[in-house]
Amino acid sequence: MKILLTSTSFQDTPGAHQEKLASANFDVDTLRGPVSEDVLLPIIAKYDAVVCGDDEYTRDVIKLGSEGKLKVISKYGVGLDKIDLDAAQEFNIPVTNCPGVNHVTVAEHVLALILTYYKNIHLEYNVTKSGGWFRHIGRELHGKKLGILGLGKIGKQLALVATGIGMKVSAYDIFLDQDYCESNRIEIAKCLEGLVKDIDILSLHLPLTKESEGMVNTKVLKHAQKKITIVNTSRALVVDQPSLYRALDDQSIEAYLVDVLEEEPMKADHPLLKYPNVLITPHIGSRTHESVQRQGLMAVDNLFKTLNVS
């Protein structure tokens, strides 16, 4: 069988996931993702299966694949917003993903972003590397209030980490686990506007859907009583982009700490680069040795099961 592998995390990290894929003696081709529709269209029909990252599996790509050899799309990772799931169902192409494998890593990355910004680590690194000794004044996280939008596995893990260092946590989710909130001292917000009302930091943990796109916007942010820091490790477009730039321009938010952009890799002239209170990491929230192996093994297991390979 011929397999297309495009996940760069999978390719760049040695481990059991690579060994397991190699054990099947597939004919594996690799590309550096995310792969665009125009690259996939001429080649997709020759592959029996793909292990993909955030590639553009549009209706046209899936249709052409179904007319060729394509039998399964195995997503390395959780988010499926780049895959046309309606088309996959229409053309009978199974789509699998890897839920529940990166919550520890992503929650740690959220905390790392917040600590970096609050303690000025990104600024001080550059100061001392250039031979200087200018000392910025930082802030404590203890006692600050964190609002979590989306209390799935990542949101729950972040809540545990945050309460462990003395932060106060509130959360909003349409399908909220009230028992979890009560047993872990998480304040329940009845609406998104209520969540942002009195928090210091807002962390986003939602899949990108028609309902969640642009959910964080000017209308919501105007309810914030403080200048909040927004942390986004979910998907860029959960935040309405015009609202974000407006908030940065008029300084109505404290900062924007982000691991995901609307187009990746980032363009050299990306407009967010001009703001000193924006901290960008290149979609590495789940890119640790431990998480890559967990996701990679699950992606390969999903592939094997769907193809009936032992």
Coordinates of C-alpha atoms in Angstrom, one line a residue:
M1 CA 0.0 0.0 0.0
K2 CA 1.1 3.5 -0.7
I3 CA 0.9 6.0 2.1
L4 CA 1.3 9.8 2.2
L5 CA 2.7 11.3 5.4
T6 CA 2.6 15.0 5.8
S7 CA 2.7 15.7 9.6
T8 CA 6.0 17.5 10.3
S9 CA 5.9 16.6 14.0
F10 CA 5.6 13.0 13.1
Q11 CA 8.5 13.2 10.7
D12 CA 10.8 15.3 12.9
T13 CA 10.5 13.3 16.1
P14 CA 12.1 9.8 16.3
G15 CA 10.3 7.3 18.3
A16 CA 7.9 4.3 18.6
H17 CA 5.4 5.9 16.2
Q18 CA 7.9 5.9 13.3
E19 CA 8.9 2.4 14.2
K20 CA 5.3 1.2 14.1
L21 CA 4.6 2.8 10.8
A22 CA 7.8 1.3 9.3
S23 CA 6.8 -2.2 10.6
A24 CA 4.0 -2.4 8.1
N25 CA 6.4 -2.1 5.1
F26 CA 4.2 0.4 3.4
D27 CA 5.5 2.5 0.5
V28 CA 5.6 5.8 2.3
D29 CA 6.0 9.2 0.6
T30 CA 6.6 12.3 2.7
L31 CA 5.7 16.0 2.2
R32 CA 6.2 18.9 4.6
G33 CA 2.8 20.0 5.6
P34 CA 0.5 21.8 5.9
V35 CA -0.1 20.8 2.3
S36 CA -2.4 23.0 0.1
E37 CA -5.2 21.8 -2.1
D38 CA -3.4 22.6 -5.3
V39 CA -0.5 20.2 -4.3
L40 CA -2.9 17.4 -3.2
L41 CA -5.2 17.5 -6.2
P42 CA -2.7 16.0 -8.7
I43 CA -1.4 13.2 -6.4
I44 CA -4.1 12.2 -4.0
A45 CA -5.6 9.4 -6.2
K46 CA -2.4 7.3 -6.1
Y47 CA -2.4 6.9 -2.3
D48 CA -4.3 4.2 -0.3
A49 CA -4.2 6.3 2.9
V50 CA -2.8 9.5 4.4
V51 CA -1.4 10.5 7.8
C52 CA -2.0 14.3 7.7
G53 CA -1.6 17.4 9.8
D54 CA -3.5 20.6 8.9
D55 CA -3.6 19.9 5.2
E56 CA -6.4 21.2 2.9
Y57 CA -8.6 18.1 2.4
T58 CA -11.3 19.9 0.5
R59 CA -14.3 18.3 -1.3
D60 CA -12.4 18.3 -4.6
V61 CA -9.4 16.6 -3.0
I62 CA -11.5 13.9 -1.3
K63 CA -13.6 13.3 -4.4
L64 CA -10.5 12.7 -6.5
G65 CA -9.0 10.4 -3.8
S66 CA -12.2 8.4 -3.7
E67 CA -12.0 7.9 -7.4
G68 CA -8.5 6.6 -7.0
K69 CA -7.1 4.4 -4.2
L70 CA -7.8 6.5 -1.1
K71 CA -9.3 4.5 1.7
V72 CA -8.7 6.5 4.9
I73 CA -7.6 9.9 6.1
S74 CA -5.8 9.5 9.5
K75 CA -5.4 12.9 11.1
Y76 CA -2.3 13.3 13.3
G77 CA -3.8 15.6 16.0
V78 CA -7.3 16.5 17.1
G79 CA -8.7 19.4 15.0
L80 CA -10.6 18.4 11.9
D81 CA -11.5 21.9 10.6
K82 CA -9.3 21.5 7.5
I83 CA -11.0 18.3 6.4
D84 CA -14.4 18.5 4.6
L85 CA -16.2 15.9 6.8
D86 CA -19.4 16.1 4.7
A87 CA -17.5 15.3 1.6
A88 CA -15.7 12.4 3.4
Q89 CA -19.0 11.0 4.4
E90 CA -20.5 11.5 0.9
F91 CA -17.6 9.7 -0.8
N92 CA -17.2 7.0 2.0
I93 CA -13.7 8.0 3.1
P94 CA -13.3 7.3 6.9
V95 CA -11.6 10.1 8.8
T96 CA -9.9 9.4 12.2
N97 CA -8.2 11.7 14.6
C98 CA -6.4 11.5 18.0
P99 CA -8.5 13.0 20.8
G100 CA -7.2 13.0 24.4
V101 CA -3.5 12.7 23.7
N102 CA -2.2 16.2 23.9
H103 CA -4.0 17.8 26.8
V104 CA -1.0 17.8 29.2
T105 CA 1.4 19.3 26.7
V106 CA -1.0 22.0 25.5
A107 CA -2.0 23.0 29.0
E108 CA 1.7 23.3 29.9
H109 CA 2.3 25.4 26.8
V110 CA -0.5 27.8 27.8
L111 CA 1.1 28.2 31.2
A112 CA 4.5 28.7 29.6
L113 CA 3.1 31.5 27.4
I114 CA 1.5 33.2 30.3
L115 CA 4.6 33.0 32.5
T116 CA 6.8 34.2 29.7
Y117 CA 4.7 37.3 29.2
Y118 CA 4.0 38.0 32.9
K119 CA 7.7 37.6 33.9
N120 CA 9.1 39.3 30.8
I121 CA 11.2 36.3 30.0
H122 CA 11.1 37.0 26.2
L123 CA 12.3 40.5 26.8
E124 CA 15.0 39.7 29.4
Y125 CA 16.4 36.9 27.2
N126 CA 17.2 39.5 24.5
V127 CA 18.5 42.0 27.1
T128 CA 21.1 39.6 28.6
K129 CA 22.0 38.0 25.3
S130 CA 23.1 41.4 24.1
G131 CA 25.2 41.9 27.2
G132 CA 22.7 44.2 29.0
W133 CA 21.3 44.0 32.5
F134 CA 18.0 46.0 32.4
R135 CA 15.5 44.5 34.7
H136 CA 11.8 44.7 33.8
I137 CA 9.1 44.6 36.5
G138 CA 7.1 41.4 36.3
R139 CA 3.8 40.2 37.9
E140 CA 2.7 37.2 39.9
L141 CA 0.1 34.8 38.6
H142 CA -0.9 33.8 42.2
G143 CA -4.4 35.3 42.8
K144 CA -5.0 36.2 39.2
K145 CA -8.2 35.0 37.6
L146 CA -8.1 32.7 34.6
G147 CA -11.2 32.3 32.4
I148 CA -11.3 29.1 30.3
L149 CA -13.5 29.0 27.2
G150 CA -14.0 25.4 26.4
L151 CA -13.7 22.9 29.3
G152 CA -12.7 19.8 27.4
K153 CA -9.6 17.7 28.3
I154 CA -7.2 20.6 27.7
G155 CA -9.3 23.1 29.5
K156 CA -9.7 20.7 32.5
Q157 CA -6.0 20.1 32.6
L158 CA -5.2 23.8 32.4
A159 CA -7.7 24.4 35.3
L160 CA -5.8 21.9 37.5
V161 CA -2.4 23.4 36.6
A162 CA -3.7 27.0 37.2
T163 CA -5.3 26.2 40.6
G164 CA -2.2 24.4 41.6
I165 CA -0.2 27.7 41.4
G166 CA -2.8 29.7 43.2
M167 CA -4.9 31.1 40.3
K168 CA -8.6 31.5 40.5
V169 CA -10.4 29.7 37.6
S170 CA -13.7 30.2 35.9
A171 CA -15.0 28.4 32.9
Y172 CA -17.7 28.5 30.2
D173 CA -18.7 25.6 28.0
I174 CA -22.0 24.8 26.3
F175 CA -21.6 21.2 27.6
L176 CA -20.1 22.0 30.9
D177 CA -19.1 19.2 33.3
Q178 CA -20.6 20.7 36.5
D179 CA -19.4 17.9 38.8
Y180 CA -15.8 18.5 37.6
C181 CA -16.2 22.2 38.3
E182 CA -17.6 21.8 41.7
S183 CA -15.0 19.2 42.8
N184 CA -12.1 21.4 41.5
R185 CA -13.2 24.8 42.7
I186 CA -13.9 26.1 39.2
E187 CA -16.4 29.0 39.0
I188 CA -19.1 28.4 36.4
A189 CA -19.9 31.3 34.0
K190 CA -23.4 31.2 32.5
C191 CA -22.4 32.9 29.3
L192 CA -19.3 34.1 27.5
E193 CA -19.9 37.7 28.4
G194 CA -20.1 36.7 32.0
L195 CA -16.8 34.7 31.7
V196 CA -14.8 37.7 30.5
K197 CA -16.4 40.2 33.0
D198 CA -13.8 40.1 35.8
I199 CA -10.9 37.8 34.6
D200 CA -7.3 38.7 34.0
I201 CA -6.5 36.1 31.4
L202 CA -8.8 34.3 28.9
S203 CA -7.6 31.0 27.4
L204 CA -9.3 29.5 24.4
H205 CA -9.9 25.8 24.0
L206 CA -12.5 25.3 21.3
P207 CA -12.5 23.4 18.0
L208 CA -13.1 25.7 15.0
T209 CA -16.7 25.2 13.8
K210 CA -19.4 27.4 12.3
E211 CA -20.6 28.2 15.8
S212 CA -17.2 29.0 17.3
E213 CA -15.7 31.0 14.4
G214 CA -15.4 34.6 15.6
M215 CA -16.8 33.8 19.0
V216 CA -14.4 36.1 20.7
N217 CA -15.1 39.5 19.3
T218 CA -15.6 43.2 20.1
K219 CA -19.2 42.6 21.4
V220 CA -17.9 40.1 23.9
L221 CA -14.7 41.9 24.9
K222 CA -16.6 45.1 25.7
H223 CA -17.9 43.3 28.8
A224 CA -14.4 42.9 30.3
Q225 CA -13.9 45.1 33.3
K226 CA -10.1 44.7 33.0
K227 CA -7.6 44.7 30.1
I228 CA -7.4 41.0 29.7
T229 CA -4.6 38.8 28.2
I230 CA -6.0 36.4 25.6
V231 CA -4.2 33.1 25.1
N232 CA -5.1 31.2 21.9
T233 CA -3.8 27.6 21.4
S234 CA -6.9 26.4 19.7
R235 CA -7.6 27.9 16.2
A236 CA -6.9 31.5 15.1
L237 CA -10.3 32.1 13.7
V238 CA -12.1 31.4 17.1
V239 CA -11.0 35.1 17.6
D240 CA -12.6 37.5 15.2
Q241 CA -9.6 39.0 13.5
P242 CA -10.9 42.6 12.8
S243 CA -11.9 42.7 16.5
L244 CA -8.5 41.5 17.6
Y245 CA -6.7 44.2 15.6
R246 CA -9.1 46.8 16.9
A247 CA -8.5 45.8 20.5
L248 CA -4.7 45.8 20.0
D249 CA -4.8 49.2 18.3
D250 CA -6.9 50.9 20.9
Q251 CA -5.1 49.0 23.7
S252 CA -8.3 47.6 25.2
I253 CA -6.7 44.2 25.8
E254 CA -3.4 43.6 27.7
A255 CA -1.8 41.2 25.3
Y256 CA -2.4 38.4 22.8
L257 CA -0.4 35.2 23.3
V258 CA -0.9 32.8 20.3
D259 CA 0.3 29.5 19.0
V260 CA -2.0 29.3 16.0
L261 CA -2.4 31.6 13.0
E262 CA -5.1 31.7 10.2
E263 CA -2.4 30.9 7.7
E264 CA 0.7 28.7 8.6
P265 CA 3.6 29.0 8.2
M266 CA 3.5 32.7 9.2
K267 CA 4.1 35.2 6.5
A268 CA 7.2 37.5 7.1
D269 CA 5.0 40.6 7.0
H270 CA 2.2 39.2 9.3
P271 CA 0.4 42.2 10.8
L272 CA 0.6 40.8 14.4
L273 CA 4.4 41.2 14.3
K274 CA 4.2 45.0 14.8
Y275 CA 2.6 44.7 18.3
P276 CA 5.0 44.6 21.3
N277 CA 2.3 42.9 23.4
V278 CA 1.8 40.0 21.0
L279 CA 3.8 36.8 21.6
I280 CA 3.7 34.2 18.9
T281 CA 4.9 30.6 18.9
P282 CA 4.8 28.5 15.7
H283 CA 2.1 26.0 16.5
I284 CA 4.2 24.0 18.9
G285 CA 1.6 23.6 21.8
S286 CA 1.5 19.8 21.3
R287 CA 5.0 19.4 19.9
T288 CA 6.9 17.6 22.6
H289 CA 8.6 14.2 22.4
E290 CA 6.0 12.6 24.7
S291 CA 2.9 14.1 22.9
V292 CA 4.2 13.4 19.4
Q293 CA 4.7 9.7 20.2
R294 CA 1.3 9.5 21.7
Q295 CA -0.4 11.2 18.8
G296 CA 1.8 9.4 16.2
L297 CA 1.0 6.0 17.7
M298 CA -2.7 6.7 17.8
A299 CA -2.6 8.0 14.2
V300 CA -0.8 4.8 13.0
D301 CA -3.2 2.6 15.1
N302 CA -6.2 4.3 13.5
L303 CA -4.6 3.7 10.1
F304 CA -3.9 0.1 10.7
K305 CA -7.4 -0.6 12.1
T306 CA -9.1 1.1 9.1
L307 CA -6.9 -0.7 6.6
N308 CA -7.2 -4.0 8.5
V309 CA -3.4 -4.2 9.0
S310 CA -2.1 -6.0 12.0

